[in-house]
């Protein structure tokens, strides 16, 4: 009896040793956890071979309301660096996780906590912080990732953050950042030409998330289906929205993947327009696998919708 | 490059190049010259584009510089506000309107000695019939104390019929929590809701229902309040595994915590609690949470019966969630429940102490628990059903089952079944994340008490920085 137990204990110890040595090998790379997939994609570009990156949220989720899963805790507990979008984008879920992760390195205010919004000039900053204005954008609009120039600022901030944490790899991060930005610059030139017909195109979306994108490519935001960021529409609000869409000739309705089809398509039908389903993060559509894919996909799909609705400009 | 600028480029070409050359072109009509002109035009257009790009670049650079300066100024001005050091504040207001068919109380019994519960109201100080009740106006305060600890407090004022509807101010929680201990450890001390089960350490207004499940209200006595010290540990495993141990003076609204100004309390009179919980993602959309808890008081004092006994409360909990991520679906399903076993009270009341054949006092166990299912139809609407069952600790003598000849606790002195069932249906509406209305119906079938129908309408709002902590997650 005792002999059997001894054998079992030895087997268990052996198994544990195997597992832990495997984990140690995996952790030779810098382990970075990001809240959202865009940050993971860009961090992987900056960190290159040096990092293993994991995003907590998936691209199809509602980034403001990611469910607090206990399985996130072991990841945050092991993380050497955490990257958040910032501007209170993840305020309903990341603070609770960080305060329970028992990893003081990545607590807000420490160098392991990289806030990707640091270089961003926020738009739509509320003049007074009242919940009567909605609940999700208290520090201004946090959807700057949809603007490729926002991508530039994110990449620069991540490179600086990684360098601060791992100064011995400064040269690698700088070189990777340079390569990324060169590619981004070329793409932005391409996208600007590609998006020319979108100039002056008026649109509405479900959530107030295309502000930075619209400003970059000269589109005009007319309103949102949501009453305020995070507040579902009332009937009166929808009537008003359709009325203003009719007077302003709005034919394009953007629907983000985490909102249901019903209301956007009803509204589009009422104004004789088009619904276009656009991801707001990497992974939000099956084809969108990288940050570059995200911007390009959104421009392409908007062009299609604008052309189908007959509101695309002539180049 | 805009349409306008291209036209401009053409104009420039015409003015500078084509104009003077025009006669020659028309005279000779040479294709090669036309080609040359075309090339020139293209070159000039390209130069124009480059110039424009440079201008744009310079402009954005300038704007960025200005913005950076403005940001820096803004940041520094923010930091000088003294309010930066103020703690986070939030206030929860929880109002309940209700109609109850009658006040629930234990049946009077036959008047024999020891029928302690006879005629007593159950878990409730609110009147029967129509009622409005500000159940709680609860202030929550939290902040970092220093780089090593944070602290929080919950101050509650609730109006109670038993107190002429005057609000009683109480400190529900006030605790200090470490933030930087090594080895994944956290220590919490003060008054707090002990880490026992799932819903016992939720505040009333954070429950998924209007009322606390009757089994928890009976076994734990409302919120799992204790005064003591807790050590918790997050296992460094690839999956979630968390353990905690607590020493406190009591668990919940336990009037038998043995505090008396006459007798000293032995160390065994404290309550020792432990909890282990884990979580698994079955896949992206389905997950399961499991937990086990124990609260042991080796030598508790029953003030009412002036006796000492060992009390052991054991709990098991589970939660299954189907939460499909994205793709336009905002629906989810939660099925969760807790099962409790309360072993204690060597000195049951109805019929006097129970003794074994050697004359020693026999402890008596009671089972209880609840299970609920809630379906989220949309961001705003959540209907649910709940079933709750519990046995009473202060149960009458065991009777012999005439078929099995085994002792069982089924009947009391008045012939009623002594187990208690409550069927519940509810519907919650969230106009926003910070406001909630809930309609609930309870059908209570209580073994040795009157049955009752109860209707509730609850309206709850949160002001300020109400953010759900990890243990209050959905
Ligand atoms: Zn948003």
mmCIF file with all atom_site columns, N, CA and C in Angstrom, chain A residues 58 60-62 67-71 73-74 77 96 100-102 104 110 120-121 131 135 189 192 196 199 230-232 257-260 315, chain B residues 1 53 56 67 180 184-186 232-234 237-240 242 279 281 284 325-328 330 379-380 432-434 462 464 468 470 473:
data_model
loop_
_atom_site.group_PDB
_atom_site.id
_atom_site.type_symbol
_atom_site.label_atom_id
_atom_site.label_alt_id
_atom_site.label_comp_id
_atom_site.label_asym_id
_atom_site.label_entity_id
_atom_site.label_seq_id
_atom_site.pdbx_PDB_ins_code
_atom_site.Cartn_x
_atom_site.Cartn_y
_atom_site.Cartn_z
_atom_site.occupancy
_atom_site.B_iso_or_equiv
_atom_site.pdbx_formal_charge
_atom_site.auth_seq_id
_atom_site.auth_comp_id
_atom_site.auth_asym_id
_atom_site.auth_atom_id
_atom_site.pdbx_PDB_model_num
ATOM 1   N N  . UNK A 1 58  ? -11.666 39.093 -27.728 1.00 0.00 ? 58  UNK A N  1
ATOM 2   C CA . UNK A 1 58  ? -11.627 38.688 -29.131 1.00 0.00 ? 58  UNK A CA 1
ATOM 3   C C  . UNK A 1 58  ? -12.283 39.790 -29.964 1.00 0.00 ? 58  UNK A C  1
ATOM 4   N N  . UNK A 1 60  ? -14.601 40.009 -32.056 1.00 0.00 ? 60  UNK A N  1
ATOM 5   C CA . UNK A 1 60  ? -16.046 40.085 -32.290 1.00 0.00 ? 60  UNK A CA 1
ATOM 6   C C  . UNK A 1 60  ? -16.801 40.566 -31.058 1.00 0.00 ? 60  UNK A C  1
ATOM 7   N N  . UNK A 1 61  ? -16.094 40.736 -29.948 1.00 0.00 ? 61  UNK A N  1
ATOM 8   C CA . UNK A 1 61  ? -16.785 41.090 -28.707 1.00 0.00 ? 61  UNK A CA 1
ATOM 9   C C  . UNK A 1 61  ? -17.118 42.570 -28.641 1.00 0.00 ? 61  UNK A C  1
ATOM 10  N N  . UNK A 1 62  ? -17.943 42.910 -27.656 1.00 0.00 ? 62  UNK A N  1
ATOM 11  C CA . UNK A 1 62  ? -18.169 44.304 -27.325 1.00 0.00 ? 62  UNK A CA 1
ATOM 12  C C  . UNK A 1 62  ? -16.996 44.734 -26.447 1.00 0.00 ? 62  UNK A C  1
ATOM 13  N N  . UNK A 1 67  ? -16.841 40.130 -20.784 1.00 0.00 ? 67  UNK A N  1
ATOM 14  C CA . UNK A 1 67  ? -17.150 39.461 -19.516 1.00 0.00 ? 67  UNK A CA 1
ATOM 15  C C  . UNK A 1 67  ? -15.884 39.189 -18.710 1.00 0.00 ? 67  UNK A C  1
ATOM 16  N N  . UNK A 1 68  ? -15.970 39.410 -17.403 1.00 0.00 ? 68  UNK A N  1
ATOM 17  C CA . UNK A 1 68  ? -14.817 39.207 -16.515 1.00 0.00 ? 68  UNK A CA 1
ATOM 18  C C  . UNK A 1 68  ? -14.670 37.711 -16.259 1.00 0.00 ? 68  UNK A C  1
ATOM 19  N N  . UNK A 1 69  ? -13.793 37.068 -17.025 1.00 0.00 ? 69  UNK A N  1
ATOM 20  C CA . UNK A 1 69  ? -13.612 35.631 -16.867 1.00 0.00 ? 69  UNK A CA 1
ATOM 21  C C  . UNK A 1 69  ? -12.450 35.351 -15.917 1.00 0.00 ? 69  UNK A C  1
ATOM 22  N N  . UNK A 1 70  ? -12.658 34.477 -14.941 1.00 0.00 ? 70  UNK A N  1
ATOM 23  C CA . UNK A 1 70  ? -11.548 34.140 -14.047 1.00 0.00 ? 70  UNK A CA 1
ATOM 24  C C  . UNK A 1 70  ? -10.336 33.573 -14.792 1.00 0.00 ? 70  UNK A C  1
ATOM 25  N N  . UNK A 1 71  ? -10.547 33.014 -15.983 1.00 0.00 ? 71  UNK A N  1
ATOM 26  C CA . UNK A 1 71  ? -9.410  32.466 -16.729 1.00 0.00 ? 71  UNK A CA 1
ATOM 27  C C  . UNK A 1 71  ? -8.454  33.560 -17.211 1.00 0.00 ? 71  UNK A C  1
ATOM 28  N N  . UNK A 1 73  ? -7.254  35.721 -15.151 1.00 0.00 ? 73  UNK A N  1
ATOM 29  C CA . UNK A 1 73  ? -6.378  36.037 -14.019 1.00 0.00 ? 73  UNK A CA 1
ATOM 30  C C  . UNK A 1 73  ? -5.010  35.362 -14.095 1.00 0.00 ? 73  UNK A C  1
ATOM 31  N N  . UNK A 1 74  ? -4.949  34.045 -14.383 1.00 0.00 ? 74  UNK A N  1
ATOM 32  C CA . UNK A 1 74  ? -3.617  33.441 -14.474 1.00 0.00 ? 74  UNK A CA 1
ATOM 33  C C  . UNK A 1 74  ? -2.750  34.108 -15.545 1.00 0.00 ? 74  UNK A C  1
ATOM 34  N N  . UNK A 1 77  ? -1.628  37.381 -14.162 1.00 0.00 ? 77  UNK A N  1
ATOM 35  C CA . UNK A 1 77  ? -0.699  37.094 -13.065 1.00 0.00 ? 77  UNK A CA 1
ATOM 36  C C  . UNK A 1 77  ? 0.712   36.836 -13.592 1.00 0.00 ? 77  UNK A C  1
ATOM 37  N N  . UNK A 1 96  ? -11.126 45.660 -12.365 1.00 0.00 ? 96  UNK A N  1
ATOM 38  C CA . UNK A 1 96  ? -11.469 44.559 -11.462 1.00 0.00 ? 96  UNK A CA 1
ATOM 39  C C  . UNK A 1 96  ? -10.490 43.402 -11.626 1.00 0.00 ? 96  UNK A C  1
ATOM 40  N N  . UNK A 1 100 ? -7.204  42.018 -8.923  1.00 0.00 ? 100 UNK A N  1
ATOM 41  C CA . UNK A 1 100 ? -7.279  40.650 -8.402  1.00 0.00 ? 100 UNK A CA 1
ATOM 42  C C  . UNK A 1 100 ? -6.129  39.778 -8.937  1.00 0.00 ? 100 UNK A C  1
ATOM 43  N N  . UNK A 1 101 ? -5.318  40.331 -9.850  1.00 0.00 ? 101 UNK A N  1
ATOM 44  C CA . UNK A 1 101 ? -4.312  39.503 -10.537 1.00 0.00 ? 101 UNK A CA 1
ATOM 45  C C  . UNK A 1 101 ? -3.045  39.281 -9.720  1.00 0.00 ? 101 UNK A C  1
ATOM 46  N N  . UNK A 1 102 ? -2.876  39.994 -8.639  1.00 0.00 ? 102 UNK A N  1
ATOM 47  C CA . UNK A 1 102 ? -1.706  39.852 -7.745  1.00 0.00 ? 102 UNK A CA 1
ATOM 48  C C  . UNK A 1 102 ? -0.386  39.987 -8.489  1.00 0.00 ? 102 UNK A C  1
ATOM 49  N N  . UNK A 1 104 ? 1.796   43.289 -9.032  1.00 0.00 ? 104 UNK A N  1
ATOM 50  C CA . UNK A 1 104 ? 1.863   44.747 -8.841  1.00 0.00 ? 104 UNK A CA 1
ATOM 51  C C  . UNK A 1 104 ? 2.600   45.420 -9.988  1.00 0.00 ? 104 UNK A C  1
ATOM 52  N N  . UNK A 1 110 ? 2.333   51.756 -12.767 1.00 0.00 ? 110 UNK A N  1
ATOM 53  C CA . UNK A 1 110 ? 3.653   51.130 -12.799 1.00 0.00 ? 110 UNK A CA 1
ATOM 54  C C  . UNK A 1 110 ? 4.077   50.926 -14.258 1.00 0.00 ? 110 UNK A C  1
ATOM 55  N N  . UNK A 1 120 ? -2.422  60.165 -27.766 1.00 0.00 ? 120 UNK A N  1
ATOM 56  C CA . UNK A 1 120 ? -3.615  60.522 -28.531 1.00 0.00 ? 120 UNK A CA 1
ATOM 57  C C  . UNK A 1 120 ? -4.260  61.782 -27.961 1.00 0.00 ? 120 UNK A C  1
ATOM 58  N N  . UNK A 1 121 ? -4.689  62.685 -28.839 1.00 0.00 ? 121 UNK A N  1
ATOM 59  C CA . UNK A 1 121 ? -5.493  63.817 -28.397 1.00 0.00 ? 121 UNK A CA 1
ATOM 60  C C  . UNK A 1 121 ? -6.950  63.390 -28.496 1.00 0.00 ? 121 UNK A C  1
ATOM 61  N N  . UNK A 1 131 ? -23.190 61.378 -15.943 1.00 0.00 ? 131 UNK A N  1
ATOM 62  C CA . UNK A 1 131 ? -23.642 60.125 -16.546 1.00 0.00 ? 131 UNK A CA 1
ATOM 63  C C  . UNK A 1 131 ? -24.845 60.348 -17.450 1.00 0.00 ? 131 UNK A C  1
ATOM 64  N N  . UNK A 1 135 ? -22.438 56.467 -20.560 1.00 0.00 ? 135 UNK A N  1
ATOM 65  C CA . UNK A 1 135 ? -21.589 55.876 -19.539 1.00 0.00 ? 135 UNK A CA 1
ATOM 66  C C  . UNK A 1 135 ? -20.260 55.355 -20.060 1.00 0.00 ? 135 UNK A C  1
ATOM 67  N N  . UNK A 1 189 ? -0.843  56.371 -47.457 1.00 0.00 ? 189 UNK A N  1
ATOM 68  C CA . UNK A 1 189 ? -0.901  57.057 -48.763 1.00 0.00 ? 189 UNK A CA 1
ATOM 69  C C  . UNK A 1 189 ? -1.895  56.336 -49.674 1.00 0.00 ? 189 UNK A C  1
ATOM 70  N N  . UNK A 1 192 ? -5.541  56.815 -48.502 1.00 0.00 ? 192 UNK A N  1
ATOM 71  C CA . UNK A 1 192 ? -6.103  58.148 -48.737 1.00 0.00 ? 192 UNK A CA 1
ATOM 72  C C  . UNK A 1 192 ? -6.626  58.258 -50.168 1.00 0.00 ? 192 UNK A C  1
ATOM 73  N N  . UNK A 1 196 ? -10.867 58.367 -51.305 1.00 0.00 ? 196 UNK A N  1
ATOM 74  C CA . UNK A 1 196 ? -11.320 59.662 -51.821 1.00 0.00 ? 196 UNK A CA 1
ATOM 75  C C  . UNK A 1 196 ? -12.823 59.739 -52.040 1.00 0.00 ? 196 UNK A C  1
ATOM 76  N N  . UNK A 1 199 ? -15.196 61.013 -49.275 1.00 0.00 ? 199 UNK A N  1
ATOM 77  C CA . UNK A 1 199 ? -15.214 62.395 -48.783 1.00 0.00 ? 199 UNK A CA 1
ATOM 78  C C  . UNK A 1 199 ? -16.611 62.990 -48.880 1.00 0.00 ? 199 UNK A C  1
ATOM 79  N N  . UNK A 1 230 ? -23.451 53.603 -24.976 1.00 0.00 ? 230 UNK A N  1
ATOM 80  C CA . UNK A 1 230 ? -23.813 52.619 -23.960 1.00 0.00 ? 230 UNK A CA 1
ATOM 81  C C  . UNK A 1 230 ? -25.275 52.625 -23.586 1.00 0.00 ? 230 UNK A C  1
ATOM 82  N N  . UNK A 1 231 ? -26.060 53.573 -24.103 1.00 0.00 ? 231 UNK A N  1
ATOM 83  C CA . UNK A 1 231 ? -27.487 53.630 -23.776 1.00 0.00 ? 231 UNK A CA 1
ATOM 84  C C  . UNK A 1 231 ? -28.292 53.240 -25.015 1.00 0.00 ? 231 UNK A C  1
ATOM 85  N N  . UNK A 1 232 ? -29.093 52.197 -24.871 1.00 0.00 ? 232 UNK A N  1
ATOM 86  C CA . UNK A 1 232 ? -29.907 51.713 -25.983 1.00 0.00 ? 232 UNK A CA 1
ATOM 87  C C  . UNK A 1 232 ? -30.886 52.802 -26.425 1.00 0.00 ? 232 UNK A C  1
ATOM 88  N N  . UNK A 1 257 ? -20.125 44.538 -35.250 1.00 0.00 ? 257 UNK A N  1
ATOM 89  C CA . UNK A 1 257 ? -20.508 43.118 -35.171 1.00 0.00 ? 257 UNK A CA 1
ATOM 90  C C  . UNK A 1 257 ? -21.212 42.716 -33.874 1.00 0.00 ? 257 UNK A C  1
ATOM 91  N N  . UNK A 1 258 ? -20.986 43.442 -32.770 1.00 0.00 ? 258 UNK A N  1
ATOM 92  C CA . UNK A 1 258 ? -21.605 43.020 -31.521 1.00 0.00 ? 258 UNK A CA 1
ATOM 93  C C  . UNK A 1 258 ? -22.988 43.603 -31.318 1.00 0.00 ? 258 UNK A C  1
ATOM 94  N N  . UNK A 1 259 ? -23.494 44.372 -32.290 1.00 0.00 ? 259 UNK A N  1
ATOM 95  C CA . UNK A 1 259 ? -24.878 44.849 -32.196 1.00 0.00 ? 259 UNK A CA 1
ATOM 96  C C  . UNK A 1 259 ? -25.752 44.059 -33.159 1.00 0.00 ? 259 UNK A C  1
ATOM 97  N N  . UNK A 1 260 ? -27.048 43.957 -32.808 1.00 0.00 ? 260 UNK A N  1
ATOM 98  C CA . UNK A 1 260 ? -27.904 43.115 -33.641 1.00 0.00 ? 260 UNK A CA 1
ATOM 99  C C  . UNK A 1 260 ? -28.302 43.865 -34.908 1.00 0.00 ? 260 UNK A C  1
ATOM 100 N N  . UNK A 1 315 ? -14.217 60.723 -58.216 1.00 0.00 ? 315 UNK A N  1
ATOM 101 C CA . UNK A 1 315 ? -12.813 61.090 -58.024 1.00 0.00 ? 315 UNK A CA 1
ATOM 102 C C  . UNK A 1 315 ? -12.371 61.990 -59.176 1.00 0.00 ? 315 UNK A C  1
ATOM 103 N N  . UNK B 2 1   ? -4.780  63.698 -53.392 1.00 0.00 ? 1   UNK B N  1
ATOM 104 C CA . UNK B 2 1   ? -4.858  64.859 -54.306 1.00 0.00 ? 1   UNK B CA 1
ATOM 105 C C  . UNK B 2 1   ? -6.307  65.114 -54.703 1.00 0.00 ? 1   UNK B C  1
ATOM 106 N N  . UNK B 2 53  ? 1.872   66.669 -50.405 1.00 0.00 ? 53  UNK B N  1
ATOM 107 C CA . UNK B 2 53  ? 2.129   65.718 -49.313 1.00 0.00 ? 53  UNK B CA 1
ATOM 108 C C  . UNK B 2 53  ? 3.049   66.329 -48.266 1.00 0.00 ? 53  UNK B C  1
ATOM 109 N N  . UNK B 2 56  ? 1.128   68.713 -46.209 1.00 0.00 ? 56  UNK B N  1
ATOM 110 C CA . UNK B 2 56  ? 0.281   67.989 -45.243 1.00 0.00 ? 56  UNK B CA 1
ATOM 111 C C  . UNK B 2 56  ? 1.102   67.476 -44.070 1.00 0.00 ? 56  UNK B C  1
ATOM 112 N N  . UNK B 2 67  ? -0.478  69.999 -30.140 1.00 0.00 ? 67  UNK B N  1
ATOM 113 C CA . UNK B 2 67  ? -1.321  69.131 -29.318 1.00 0.00 ? 67  UNK B CA 1
ATOM 114 C C  . UNK B 2 67  ? -0.545  68.564 -28.137 1.00 0.00 ? 67  UNK B C  1
ATOM 115 N N  . UNK B 2 180 ? 0.583   44.301 -2.391  1.00 0.00 ? 180 UNK B N  1
ATOM 116 C CA . UNK B 2 180 ? 1.911   44.004 -2.921  1.00 0.00 ? 180 UNK B CA 1
ATOM 117 C C  . UNK B 2 180 ? 2.587   42.808 -2.256  1.00 0.00 ? 180 UNK B C  1
ATOM 118 N N  . UNK B 2 184 ? 1.700   35.656 -4.591  1.00 0.00 ? 184 UNK B N  1
ATOM 119 C CA . UNK B 2 184 ? 0.278   35.716 -4.963  1.00 0.00 ? 184 UNK B CA 1
ATOM 120 C C  . UNK B 2 184 ? -0.660  35.755 -3.757  1.00 0.00 ? 184 UNK B C  1
ATOM 121 N N  . UNK B 2 185 ? -0.164  36.298 -2.651  1.00 0.00 ? 185 UNK B N  1
ATOM 122 C CA . UNK B 2 185 ? -0.993  36.353 -1.451  1.00 0.00 ? 185 UNK B CA 1
ATOM 123 C C  . UNK B 2 185 ? -1.624  37.727 -1.271  1.00 0.00 ? 185 UNK B C  1
ATOM 124 N N  . UNK B 2 186 ? -2.802  37.734 -0.696  1.00 0.00 ? 186 UNK B N  1
ATOM 125 C CA . UNK B 2 186 ? -3.460  38.982 -0.313  1.00 0.00 ? 186 UNK B CA 1
ATOM 126 C C  . UNK B 2 186 ? -4.048  38.800 1.073   1.00 0.00 ? 186 UNK B C  1
ATOM 127 N N  . UNK B 2 232 ? -5.832  35.178 1.208   1.00 0.00 ? 232 UNK B N  1
ATOM 128 C CA . UNK B 2 232 ? -6.231  34.470 -0.009  1.00 0.00 ? 232 UNK B CA 1
ATOM 129 C C  . UNK B 2 232 ? -5.035  34.311 -0.935  1.00 0.00 ? 232 UNK B C  1
ATOM 130 N N  . UNK B 2 233 ? -5.128  33.309 -1.788  1.00 0.00 ? 233 UNK B N  1
ATOM 131 C CA . UNK B 2 233 ? -3.992  32.920 -2.620  1.00 0.00 ? 233 UNK B CA 1
ATOM 132 C C  . UNK B 2 233 ? -4.484  32.554 -4.009  1.00 0.00 ? 233 UNK B C  1
ATOM 133 N N  . UNK B 2 234 ? -3.831  33.100 -5.005  1.00 0.00 ? 234 UNK B N  1
ATOM 134 C CA . UNK B 2 234 ? -4.127  32.727 -6.389  1.00 0.00 ? 234 UNK B CA 1
ATOM 135 C C  . UNK B 2 234 ? -3.045  31.748 -6.815  1.00 0.00 ? 234 UNK B C  1
ATOM 136 N N  . UNK B 2 237 ? -1.165  28.499 -11.361 1.00 0.00 ? 237 UNK B N  1
ATOM 137 C CA . UNK B 2 237 ? -1.492  27.441 -12.323 1.00 0.00 ? 237 UNK B CA 1
ATOM 138 C C  . UNK B 2 237 ? -1.965  28.079 -13.627 1.00 0.00 ? 237 UNK B C  1
ATOM 139 N N  . UNK B 2 238 ? -1.908  27.329 -14.725 1.00 0.00 ? 238 UNK B N  1
ATOM 140 C CA . UNK B 2 238 ? -2.401  27.904 -15.986 1.00 0.00 ? 238 UNK B CA 1
ATOM 141 C C  . UNK B 2 238 ? -3.925  28.108 -15.982 1.00 0.00 ? 238 UNK B C  1
ATOM 142 N N  . UNK B 2 239 ? -4.625  27.424 -15.114 1.00 0.00 ? 239 UNK B N  1
ATOM 143 C CA . UNK B 2 239 ? -6.066  27.630 -14.977 1.00 0.00 ? 239 UNK B CA 1
ATOM 144 C C  . UNK B 2 239 ? -6.333  28.369 -13.671 1.00 0.00 ? 239 UNK B C  1
ATOM 145 N N  . UNK B 2 240 ? -7.558  28.880 -13.516 1.00 0.00 ? 240 UNK B N  1
ATOM 146 C CA . UNK B 2 240 ? -7.882  29.668 -12.327 1.00 0.00 ? 240 UNK B CA 1
ATOM 147 C C  . UNK B 2 240 ? -8.118  28.763 -11.119 1.00 0.00 ? 240 UNK B C  1
ATOM 148 N N  . UNK B 2 242 ? -8.219  29.416 -6.797  1.00 0.00 ? 242 UNK B N  1
ATOM 149 C CA . UNK B 2 242 ? -8.060  30.415 -5.748  1.00 0.00 ? 242 UNK B CA 1
ATOM 150 C C  . UNK B 2 242 ? -8.463  29.783 -4.429  1.00 0.00 ? 242 UNK B C  1
ATOM 151 N N  . UNK B 2 279 ? -12.334 27.492 -12.105 1.00 0.00 ? 279 UNK B N  1
ATOM 152 C CA . UNK B 2 279 ? -13.111 27.938 -13.264 1.00 0.00 ? 279 UNK B CA 1
ATOM 153 C C  . UNK B 2 279 ? -12.531 27.297 -14.508 1.00 0.00 ? 279 UNK B C  1
ATOM 154 N N  . UNK B 2 281 ? -12.990 27.234 -18.888 1.00 0.00 ? 281 UNK B N  1
ATOM 155 C CA . UNK B 2 281 ? -13.630 27.549 -20.157 1.00 0.00 ? 281 UNK B CA 1
ATOM 156 C C  . UNK B 2 281 ? -13.825 26.232 -20.898 1.00 0.00 ? 281 UNK B C  1
ATOM 157 N N  . UNK B 2 284 ? -15.020 28.903 -26.126 1.00 0.00 ? 284 UNK B N  1
ATOM 158 C CA . UNK B 2 284 ? -15.160 30.367 -26.065 1.00 0.00 ? 284 UNK B CA 1
ATOM 159 C C  . UNK B 2 284 ? -16.488 30.796 -25.459 1.00 0.00 ? 284 UNK B C  1
ATOM 160 N N  . UNK B 2 325 ? -19.820 35.005 -27.699 1.00 0.00 ? 325 UNK B N  1
ATOM 161 C CA . UNK B 2 325 ? -19.107 36.258 -27.916 1.00 0.00 ? 325 UNK B CA 1
ATOM 162 C C  . UNK B 2 325 ? -19.465 36.834 -29.279 1.00 0.00 ? 325 UNK B C  1
ATOM 163 N N  . UNK B 2 326 ? -19.976 38.019 -29.278 1.00 0.00 ? 326 UNK B N  1
ATOM 164 C CA . UNK B 2 326 ? -20.142 38.774 -30.513 1.00 0.00 ? 326 UNK B CA 1
ATOM 165 C C  . UNK B 2 326 ? -21.133 38.213 -31.512 1.00 0.00 ? 326 UNK B C  1
ATOM 166 N N  . UNK B 2 327 ? -20.871 38.454 -32.781 1.00 0.00 ? 327 UNK B N  1
ATOM 167 C CA . UNK B 2 327 ? -21.731 38.062 -33.893 1.00 0.00 ? 327 UNK B CA 1
ATOM 168 C C  . UNK B 2 327 ? -23.177 38.499 -33.707 1.00 0.00 ? 327 UNK B C  1
ATOM 169 N N  . UNK B 2 328 ? -23.369 39.691 -33.181 1.00 0.00 ? 328 UNK B N  1
ATOM 170 C CA . UNK B 2 328 ? -24.720 40.240 -33.111 1.00 0.00 ? 328 UNK B CA 1
ATOM 171 C C  . UNK B 2 328 ? -25.570 39.635 -32.024 1.00 0.00 ? 328 UNK B C  1
ATOM 172 N N  . UNK B 2 330 ? -26.467 39.149 -28.264 1.00 0.00 ? 330 UNK B N  1
ATOM 173 C CA . UNK B 2 330 ? -26.172 39.723 -26.956 1.00 0.00 ? 330 UNK B CA 1
ATOM 174 C C  . UNK B 2 330 ? -26.880 38.910 -25.881 1.00 0.00 ? 330 UNK B C  1
ATOM 175 N N  . UNK B 2 379 ? -29.373 43.480 -23.921 1.00 0.00 ? 379 UNK B N  1
ATOM 176 C CA . UNK B 2 379 ? -28.615 44.230 -22.929 1.00 0.00 ? 379 UNK B CA 1
ATOM 177 C C  . UNK B 2 379 ? -29.542 44.680 -21.794 1.00 0.00 ? 379 UNK B C  1
ATOM 178 N N  . UNK B 2 380 ? -30.838 44.837 -22.099 1.00 0.00 ? 380 UNK B N  1
ATOM 179 C CA . UNK B 2 380 ? -31.745 45.435 -21.130 1.00 0.00 ? 380 UNK B CA 1
ATOM 180 C C  . UNK B 2 380 ? -32.629 44.456 -20.364 1.00 0.00 ? 380 UNK B C  1
ATOM 181 N N  . UNK B 2 432 ? -30.081 51.407 -18.100 1.00 0.00 ? 432 UNK B N  1
ATOM 182 C CA . UNK B 2 432 ? -28.660 51.646 -18.350 1.00 0.00 ? 432 UNK B CA 1
ATOM 183 C C  . UNK B 2 432 ? -27.893 50.769 -17.380 1.00 0.00 ? 432 UNK B C  1
ATOM 184 N N  . UNK B 2 433 ? -26.582 50.839 -17.474 1.00 0.00 ? 433 UNK B N  1
ATOM 185 C CA . UNK B 2 433 ? -25.762 49.993 -16.605 1.00 0.00 ? 433 UNK B CA 1
ATOM 186 C C  . UNK B 2 433 ? -25.929 50.357 -15.133 1.00 0.00 ? 433 UNK B C  1
ATOM 187 N N  . UNK B 2 434 ? -26.397 51.589 -14.876 1.00 0.00 ? 434 UNK B N  1
ATOM 188 C CA . UNK B 2 434 ? -26.413 52.091 -13.501 1.00 0.00 ? 434 UNK B CA 1
ATOM 189 C C  . UNK B 2 434 ? -27.812 52.220 -12.923 1.00 0.00 ? 434 UNK B C  1
ATOM 190 N N  . UNK B 2 462 ? -27.316 53.565 -9.062  1.00 0.00 ? 462 UNK B N  1
ATOM 191 C CA . UNK B 2 462 ? -25.976 53.750 -8.517  1.00 0.00 ? 462 UNK B CA 1
ATOM 192 C C  . UNK B 2 462 ? -25.425 55.088 -8.969  1.00 0.00 ? 462 UNK B C  1
ATOM 193 N N  . UNK B 2 464 ? -22.096 57.709 -8.991  1.00 0.00 ? 464 UNK B N  1
ATOM 194 C CA . UNK B 2 464 ? -20.660 57.762 -8.793  1.00 0.00 ? 464 UNK B CA 1
ATOM 195 C C  . UNK B 2 464 ? -19.947 56.583 -9.407  1.00 0.00 ? 464 UNK B C  1
ATOM 196 N N  . UNK B 2 468 ? -17.993 47.174 -10.728 1.00 0.00 ? 468 UNK B N  1
ATOM 197 C CA . UNK B 2 468 ? -18.071 45.871 -10.102 1.00 0.00 ? 468 UNK B CA 1
ATOM 198 C C  . UNK B 2 468 ? -16.693 45.299 -9.860  1.00 0.00 ? 468 UNK B C  1
ATOM 199 N N  . UNK B 2 470 ? -14.122 42.092 -8.716  1.00 0.00 ? 470 UNK B N  1
ATOM 200 C CA . UNK B 2 470 ? -14.017 40.751 -9.279  1.00 0.00 ? 470 UNK B CA 1
ATOM 201 C C  . UNK B 2 470 ? -15.054 39.805 -8.672  1.00 0.00 ? 470 UNK B C  1
ATOM 202 N N  . UNK B 2 473 ? -18.641 40.061 -10.070 1.00 0.00 ? 473 UNK B N  1
ATOM 203 C CA . UNK B 2 473 ? -18.825 39.905 -11.527 1.00 0.00 ? 473 UNK B CA 1
ATOM 204 C C  . UNK B 2 473 ? -20.084 39.094 -11.802 1.00 0.00 ? 473 UNK B C  1
#
